[in-house]
CSV table of C-alpha atoms in Angstrom, one decimal:
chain,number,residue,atom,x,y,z
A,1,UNK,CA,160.8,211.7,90.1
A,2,UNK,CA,159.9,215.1,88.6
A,3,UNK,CA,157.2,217.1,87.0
A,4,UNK,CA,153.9,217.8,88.2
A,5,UNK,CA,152.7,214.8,89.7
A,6,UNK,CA,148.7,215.9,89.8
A,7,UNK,CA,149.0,215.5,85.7
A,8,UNK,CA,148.4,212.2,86.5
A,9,UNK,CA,145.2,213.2,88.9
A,10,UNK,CA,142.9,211.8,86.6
A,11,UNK,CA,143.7,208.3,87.4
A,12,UNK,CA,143.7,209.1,91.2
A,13,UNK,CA,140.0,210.5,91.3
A,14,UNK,CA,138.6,207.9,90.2
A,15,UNK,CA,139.5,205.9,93.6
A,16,UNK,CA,139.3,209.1,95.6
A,17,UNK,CA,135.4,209.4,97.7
A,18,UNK,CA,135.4,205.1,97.7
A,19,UNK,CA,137.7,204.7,100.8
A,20,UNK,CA,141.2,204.5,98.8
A,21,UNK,CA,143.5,206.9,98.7
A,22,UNK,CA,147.1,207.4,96.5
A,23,UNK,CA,149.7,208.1,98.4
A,24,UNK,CA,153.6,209.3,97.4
A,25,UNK,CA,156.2,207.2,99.1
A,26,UNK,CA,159.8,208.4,100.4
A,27,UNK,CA,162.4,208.3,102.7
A,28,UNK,CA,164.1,210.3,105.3
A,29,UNK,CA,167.3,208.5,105.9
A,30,UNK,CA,167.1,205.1,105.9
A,31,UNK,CA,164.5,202.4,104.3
A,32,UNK,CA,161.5,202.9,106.7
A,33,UNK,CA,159.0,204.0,104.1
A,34,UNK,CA,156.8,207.2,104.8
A,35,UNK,CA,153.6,208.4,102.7
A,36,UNK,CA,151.6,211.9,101.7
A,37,UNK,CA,148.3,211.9,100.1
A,38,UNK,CA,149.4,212.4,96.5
A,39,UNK,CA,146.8,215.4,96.0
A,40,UNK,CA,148.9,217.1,98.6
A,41,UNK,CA,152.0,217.2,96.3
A,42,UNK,CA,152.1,219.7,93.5
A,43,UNK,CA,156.1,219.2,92.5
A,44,UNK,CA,158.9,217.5,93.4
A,45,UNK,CA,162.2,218.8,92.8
A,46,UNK,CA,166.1,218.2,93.5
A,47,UNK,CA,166.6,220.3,96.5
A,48,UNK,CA,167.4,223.6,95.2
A,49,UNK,CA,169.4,226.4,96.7
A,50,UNK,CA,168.1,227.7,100.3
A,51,UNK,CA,168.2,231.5,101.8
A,52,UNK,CA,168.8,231.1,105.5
A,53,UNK,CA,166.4,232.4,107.9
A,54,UNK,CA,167.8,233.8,111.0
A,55,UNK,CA,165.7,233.6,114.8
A,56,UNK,CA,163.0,231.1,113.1
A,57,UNK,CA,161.9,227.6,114.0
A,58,UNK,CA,164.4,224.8,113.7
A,59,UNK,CA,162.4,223.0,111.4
A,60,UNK,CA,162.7,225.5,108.9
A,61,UNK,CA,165.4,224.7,106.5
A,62,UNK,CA,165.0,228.2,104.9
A,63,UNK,CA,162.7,229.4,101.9
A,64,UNK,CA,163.5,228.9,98.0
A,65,UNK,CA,162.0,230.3,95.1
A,66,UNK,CA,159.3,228.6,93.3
A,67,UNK,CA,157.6,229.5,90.3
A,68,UNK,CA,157.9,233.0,91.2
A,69,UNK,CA,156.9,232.3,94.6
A,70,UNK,CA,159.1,232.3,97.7
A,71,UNK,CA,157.8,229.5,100.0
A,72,UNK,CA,159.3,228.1,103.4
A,73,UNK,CA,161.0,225.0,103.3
A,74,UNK,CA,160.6,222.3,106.1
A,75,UNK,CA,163.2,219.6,107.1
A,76,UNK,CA,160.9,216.5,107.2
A,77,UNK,CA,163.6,214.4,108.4
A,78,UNK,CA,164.6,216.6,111.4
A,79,UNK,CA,160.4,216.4,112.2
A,80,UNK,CA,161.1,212.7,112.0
A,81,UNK,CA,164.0,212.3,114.2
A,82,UNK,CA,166.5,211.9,111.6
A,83,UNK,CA,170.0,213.5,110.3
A,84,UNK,CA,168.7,216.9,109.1
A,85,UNK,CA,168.6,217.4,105.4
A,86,UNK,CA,169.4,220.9,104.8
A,87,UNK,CA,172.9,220.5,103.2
A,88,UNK,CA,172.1,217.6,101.3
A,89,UNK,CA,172.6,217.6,97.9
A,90,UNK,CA,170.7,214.9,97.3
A,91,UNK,CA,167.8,215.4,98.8
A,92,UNK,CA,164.6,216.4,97.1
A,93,UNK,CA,162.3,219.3,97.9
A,94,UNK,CA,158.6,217.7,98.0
A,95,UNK,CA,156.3,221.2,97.1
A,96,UNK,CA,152.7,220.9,99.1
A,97,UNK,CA,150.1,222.5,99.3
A,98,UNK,CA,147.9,222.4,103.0
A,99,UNK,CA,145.0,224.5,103.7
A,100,UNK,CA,145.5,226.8,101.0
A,101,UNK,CA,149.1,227.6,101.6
A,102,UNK,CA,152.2,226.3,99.8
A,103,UNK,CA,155.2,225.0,101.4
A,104,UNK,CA,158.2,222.6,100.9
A,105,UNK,CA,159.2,219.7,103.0
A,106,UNK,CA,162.7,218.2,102.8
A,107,UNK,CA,163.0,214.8,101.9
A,108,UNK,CA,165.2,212.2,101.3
A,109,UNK,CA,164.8,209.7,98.3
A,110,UNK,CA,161.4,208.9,96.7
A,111,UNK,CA,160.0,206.0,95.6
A,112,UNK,CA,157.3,205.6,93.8
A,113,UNK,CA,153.0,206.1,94.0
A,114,UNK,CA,150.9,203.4,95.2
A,115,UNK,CA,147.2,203.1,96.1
A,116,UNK,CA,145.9,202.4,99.6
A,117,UNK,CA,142.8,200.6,100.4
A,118,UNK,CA,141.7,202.9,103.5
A,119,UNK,CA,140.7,199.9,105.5
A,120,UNK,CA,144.2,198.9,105.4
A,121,UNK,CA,145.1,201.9,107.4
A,122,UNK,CA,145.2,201.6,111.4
A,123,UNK,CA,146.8,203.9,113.9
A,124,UNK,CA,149.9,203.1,115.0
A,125,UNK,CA,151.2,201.3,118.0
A,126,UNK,CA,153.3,203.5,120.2
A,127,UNK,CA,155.8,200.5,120.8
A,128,UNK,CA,156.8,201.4,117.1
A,129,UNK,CA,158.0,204.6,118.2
A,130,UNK,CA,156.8,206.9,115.7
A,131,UNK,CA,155.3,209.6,118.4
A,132,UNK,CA,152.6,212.1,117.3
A,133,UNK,CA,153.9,213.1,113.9
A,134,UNK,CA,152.3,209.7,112.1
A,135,UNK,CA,148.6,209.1,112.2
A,136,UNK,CA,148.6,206.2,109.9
A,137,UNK,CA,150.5,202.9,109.2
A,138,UNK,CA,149.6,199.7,106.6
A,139,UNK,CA,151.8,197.6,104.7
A,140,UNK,CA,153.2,198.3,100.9
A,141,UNK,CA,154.6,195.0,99.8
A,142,UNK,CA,155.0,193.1,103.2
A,143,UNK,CA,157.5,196.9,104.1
A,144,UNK,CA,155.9,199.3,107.1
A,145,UNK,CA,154.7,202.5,105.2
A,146,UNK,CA,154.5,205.4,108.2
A,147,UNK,CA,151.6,208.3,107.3
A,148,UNK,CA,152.9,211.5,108.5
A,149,UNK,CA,150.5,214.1,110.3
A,150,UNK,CA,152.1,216.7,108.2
A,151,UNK,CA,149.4,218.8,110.3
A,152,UNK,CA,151.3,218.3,113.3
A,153,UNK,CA,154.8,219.3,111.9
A,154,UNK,CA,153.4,222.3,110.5
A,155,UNK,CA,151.4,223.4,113.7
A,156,UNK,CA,154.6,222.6,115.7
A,157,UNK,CA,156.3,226.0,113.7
A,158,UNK,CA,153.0,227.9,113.4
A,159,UNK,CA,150.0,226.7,114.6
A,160,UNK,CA,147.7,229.9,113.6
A,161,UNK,CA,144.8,231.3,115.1
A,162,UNK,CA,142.9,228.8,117.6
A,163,UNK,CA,140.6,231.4,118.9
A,164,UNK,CA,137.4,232.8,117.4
A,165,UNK,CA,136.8,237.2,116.5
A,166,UNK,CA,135.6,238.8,119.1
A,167,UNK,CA,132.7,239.4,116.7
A,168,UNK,CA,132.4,235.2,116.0
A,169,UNK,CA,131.9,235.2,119.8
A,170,UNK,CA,129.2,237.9,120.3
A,171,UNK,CA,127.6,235.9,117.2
A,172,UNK,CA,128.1,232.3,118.8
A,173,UNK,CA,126.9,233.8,122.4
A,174,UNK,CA,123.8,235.4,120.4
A,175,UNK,CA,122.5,232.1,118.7
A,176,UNK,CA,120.4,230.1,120.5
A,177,UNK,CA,121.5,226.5,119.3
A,178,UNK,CA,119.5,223.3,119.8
A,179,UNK,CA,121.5,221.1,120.7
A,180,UNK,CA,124.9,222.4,121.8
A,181,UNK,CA,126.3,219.1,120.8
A,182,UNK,CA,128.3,218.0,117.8
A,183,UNK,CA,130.4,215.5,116.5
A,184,UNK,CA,134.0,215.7,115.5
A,185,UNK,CA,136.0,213.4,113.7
A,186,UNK,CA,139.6,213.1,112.7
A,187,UNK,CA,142.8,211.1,113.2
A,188,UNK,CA,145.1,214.1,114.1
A,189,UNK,CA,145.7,214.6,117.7
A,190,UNK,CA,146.9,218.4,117.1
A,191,UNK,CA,143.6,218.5,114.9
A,192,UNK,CA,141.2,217.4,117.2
A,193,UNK,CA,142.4,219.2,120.2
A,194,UNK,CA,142.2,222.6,118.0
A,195,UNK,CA,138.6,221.5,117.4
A,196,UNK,CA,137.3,220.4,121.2
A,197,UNK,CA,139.2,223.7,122.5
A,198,UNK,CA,136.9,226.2,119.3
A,199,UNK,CA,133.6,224.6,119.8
A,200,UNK,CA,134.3,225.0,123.7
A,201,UNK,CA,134.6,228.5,123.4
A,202,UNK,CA,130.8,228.1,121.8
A,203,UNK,CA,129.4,226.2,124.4
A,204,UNK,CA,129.1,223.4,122.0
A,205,UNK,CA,129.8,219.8,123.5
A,206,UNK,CA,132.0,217.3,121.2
A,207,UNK,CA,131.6,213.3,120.9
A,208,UNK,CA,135.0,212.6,119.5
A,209,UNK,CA,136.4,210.0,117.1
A,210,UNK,CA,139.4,209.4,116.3
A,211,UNK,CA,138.4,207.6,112.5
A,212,UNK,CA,135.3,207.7,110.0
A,213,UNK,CA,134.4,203.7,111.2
A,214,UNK,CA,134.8,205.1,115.0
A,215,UNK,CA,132.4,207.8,114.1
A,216,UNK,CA,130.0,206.0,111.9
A,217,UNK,CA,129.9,203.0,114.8
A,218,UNK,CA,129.1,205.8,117.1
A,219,UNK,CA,126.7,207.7,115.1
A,220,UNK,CA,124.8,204.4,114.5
A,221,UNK,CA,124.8,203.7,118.8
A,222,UNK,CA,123.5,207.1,119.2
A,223,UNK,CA,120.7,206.4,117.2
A,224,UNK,CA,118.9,204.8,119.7
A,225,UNK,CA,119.6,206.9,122.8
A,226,UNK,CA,118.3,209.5,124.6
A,227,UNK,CA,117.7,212.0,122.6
A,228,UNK,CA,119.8,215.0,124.7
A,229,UNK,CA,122.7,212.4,124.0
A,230,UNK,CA,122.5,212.9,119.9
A,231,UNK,CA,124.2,215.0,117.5
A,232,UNK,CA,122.6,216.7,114.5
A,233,UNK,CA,126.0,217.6,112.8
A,234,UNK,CA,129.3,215.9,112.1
A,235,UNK,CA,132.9,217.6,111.4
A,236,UNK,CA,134.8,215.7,110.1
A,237,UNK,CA,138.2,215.4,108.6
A,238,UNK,CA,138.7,214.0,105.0
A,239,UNK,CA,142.4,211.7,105.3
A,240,UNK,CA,141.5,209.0,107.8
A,241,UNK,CA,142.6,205.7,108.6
A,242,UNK,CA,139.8,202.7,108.3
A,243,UNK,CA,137.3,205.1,106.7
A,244,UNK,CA,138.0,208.7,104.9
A,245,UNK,CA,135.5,211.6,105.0
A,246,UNK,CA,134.6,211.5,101.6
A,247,UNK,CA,133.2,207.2,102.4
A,248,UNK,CA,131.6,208.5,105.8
A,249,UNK,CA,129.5,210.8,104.4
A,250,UNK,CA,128.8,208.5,101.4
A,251,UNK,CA,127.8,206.1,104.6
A,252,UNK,CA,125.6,208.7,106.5
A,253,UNK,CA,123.5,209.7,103.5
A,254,UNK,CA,123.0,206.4,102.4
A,255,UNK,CA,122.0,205.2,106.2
A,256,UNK,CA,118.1,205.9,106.7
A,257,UNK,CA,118.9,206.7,110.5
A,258,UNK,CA,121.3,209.0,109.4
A,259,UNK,CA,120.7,210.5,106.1
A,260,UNK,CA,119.5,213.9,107.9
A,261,UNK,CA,122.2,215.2,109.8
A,262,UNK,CA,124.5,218.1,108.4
A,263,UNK,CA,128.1,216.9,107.4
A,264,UNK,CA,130.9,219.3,107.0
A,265,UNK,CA,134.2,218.4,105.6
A,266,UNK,CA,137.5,219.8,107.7
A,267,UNK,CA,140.8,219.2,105.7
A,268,UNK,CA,144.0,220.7,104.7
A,269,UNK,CA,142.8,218.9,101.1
A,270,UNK,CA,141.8,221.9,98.9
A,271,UNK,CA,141.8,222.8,95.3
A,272,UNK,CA,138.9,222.1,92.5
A,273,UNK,CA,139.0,218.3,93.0
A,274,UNK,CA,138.2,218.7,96.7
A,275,UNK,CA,135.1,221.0,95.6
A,276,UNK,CA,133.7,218.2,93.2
A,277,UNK,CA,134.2,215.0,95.7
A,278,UNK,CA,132.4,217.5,98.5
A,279,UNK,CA,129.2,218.3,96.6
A,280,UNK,CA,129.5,214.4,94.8
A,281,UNK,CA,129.1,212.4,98.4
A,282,UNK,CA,126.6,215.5,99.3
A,283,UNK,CA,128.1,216.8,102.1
A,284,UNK,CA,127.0,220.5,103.1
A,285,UNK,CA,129.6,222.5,103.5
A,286,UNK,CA,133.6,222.3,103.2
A,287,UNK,CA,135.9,224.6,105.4
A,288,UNK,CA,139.7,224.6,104.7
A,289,UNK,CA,141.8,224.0,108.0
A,290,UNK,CA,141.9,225.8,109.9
A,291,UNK,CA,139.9,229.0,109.7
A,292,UNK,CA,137.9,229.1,113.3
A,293,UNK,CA,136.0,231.9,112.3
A,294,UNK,CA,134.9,230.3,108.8
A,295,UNK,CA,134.3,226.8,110.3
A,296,UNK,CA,132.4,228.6,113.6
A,297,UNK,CA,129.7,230.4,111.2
A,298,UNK,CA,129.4,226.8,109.1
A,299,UNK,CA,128.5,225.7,112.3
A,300,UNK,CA,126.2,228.0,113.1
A,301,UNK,CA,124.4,228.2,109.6
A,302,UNK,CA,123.7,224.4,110.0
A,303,UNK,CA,122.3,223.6,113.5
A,304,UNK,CA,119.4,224.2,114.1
A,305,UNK,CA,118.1,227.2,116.6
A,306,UNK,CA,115.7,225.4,118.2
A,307,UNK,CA,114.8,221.4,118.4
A,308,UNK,CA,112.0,220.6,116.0
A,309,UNK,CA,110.0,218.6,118.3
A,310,UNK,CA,109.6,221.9,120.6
């Protein structure tokens, strides 16, 4: 498989925002099947040749040129456990593109596209001895397909800035939010421990959940409780298990209870499409991952200062 694979993107949208997602299978080494959100993928390519990078991250197979660009280039299989694919020949280069930055990950053979019903997606059991690198497993024709947290791998080499300007912090410290409490939602482990440790450094409490049925479940209990106990805004990633972003918002504004609170979308998704799904299920805002600063003033621009009731 070669070419751009988003000219076929047209097709994909039009499952994208209802809970099902396409998704580009491969392997690493042997016939376990592993997946990537197709609007992830902007090439892929026979692995082509690799500078060497001295002192860096094992991980890092090297950096190649693409299109006039040089990007780093990731061994997926090592991530995964497997024989490193570096001196491959056969091995394909899988070009990405997370959170506004392009990268290529090492893989071994691909298969073919297929379309997931997000419902079908669950976490996976540790007894089937993934680890933290897959957030996601469902079957493709009776055969386990694993969903990497590509998140994860790339954090593991850099992980970026996790804390806010000292200038973020003077302006969190400053604003006098009612209530400190949010919601945050998303199936990454890396992810949502980034996002718990940010909105500490605001004083902001988090209810967490780990999925957008978790979360809507949750938002629905809360409802009904004390009021100190709520949440007036939800972060929440876009590539989930059981329910995506794009289907919890779709959910929340459609849900009397819930139609009112602020909704900002989290995700390493990005690009033009991305734009369109965010203002068509009406969320109000959409930060790339992960920009602290960016997703801190979102944040702040959304709660309110002081309850209404006061």
């Amino acid at each position: 498989m070669s070419g751009t694979l988003l000219d076929t993107v047209e097709r994909h949208t039009r499952l994208a925002g209802h809970n099902r997602v396409a998704m580009l299978l491969f392997t690493l080494g042997d016939q376990q099947l592993f997946g990537i959100n197709v609007f992830k993928v902007r090439e892929v390519l026979r692995r082509p040749p690799l500078e060497r990078m001295h002192g860096v991250h094992e991980l890092l197979a090297g950096s190649c040129d693409y299109r006039g660009q040089t990007i780093p280039v990731i061994d997926l299989a090592a991530a995964l456990g497997y024989a490193p694919l570096r001196d491959v020949d056969s091995a394909h280069l899988m070009v990405t593109e997370f959170s506004r930055s392009m990268q290529g990950f090492l893989v071994s053979d691909l298969q073919r596209m297929v379309h997931c019903d997000g419902e079908s997606l669950v976490a996976p059991s540790g007894a089937l001895g993934f680890g933290a690198r897959v957030n996601a497993v469902t079957r493709i024709d009776g055969a386990l397909m694993a969903v990497i947290d590509v998140e994860h791998v790339l954090a593991s080499i850099d992980s970026g800035p996790a804390e806010l300007s000292a200038q973020m912090q003077r302006l969190s410290d400053d604003t006098m939010l009612s209530p400190r409490r949010i919601m945050v939602v998303d199936d990454s482990v890396i992810a949502r421990r980034r996002l718990v440790a940010l909105f500490k450094q605001m004083n902001i409490e988090c209810v967490v959940a780990q999925d957008g049925r978790e979360a809507l479940e949750r938002l629905l209990e809360l409802v009904d409780a004390d009021p100190a106990d709520g949440v007036k805004l939800v972060v929440s990633d876009i590539e989930m298990p059981r329910l995506d972003g794009y289907a919890l918002t779709r959910a929340i504004r459609e849900t009397p209870s819930l139609r009112q609170l602020k909704v900002v979308l989290h995700s390493s998704l990005s690009g033009l499409f991305n734009e369109a799904m965010v203002k068509e299920v009406n969320a109000d805002r959409f930060v790339a991952k992960f920009q602290p600063d960016l997703l801190a003033k979102a944040v702040l621009d959304l709660l309110p200062e002081h309850d209404e009731e006061a």
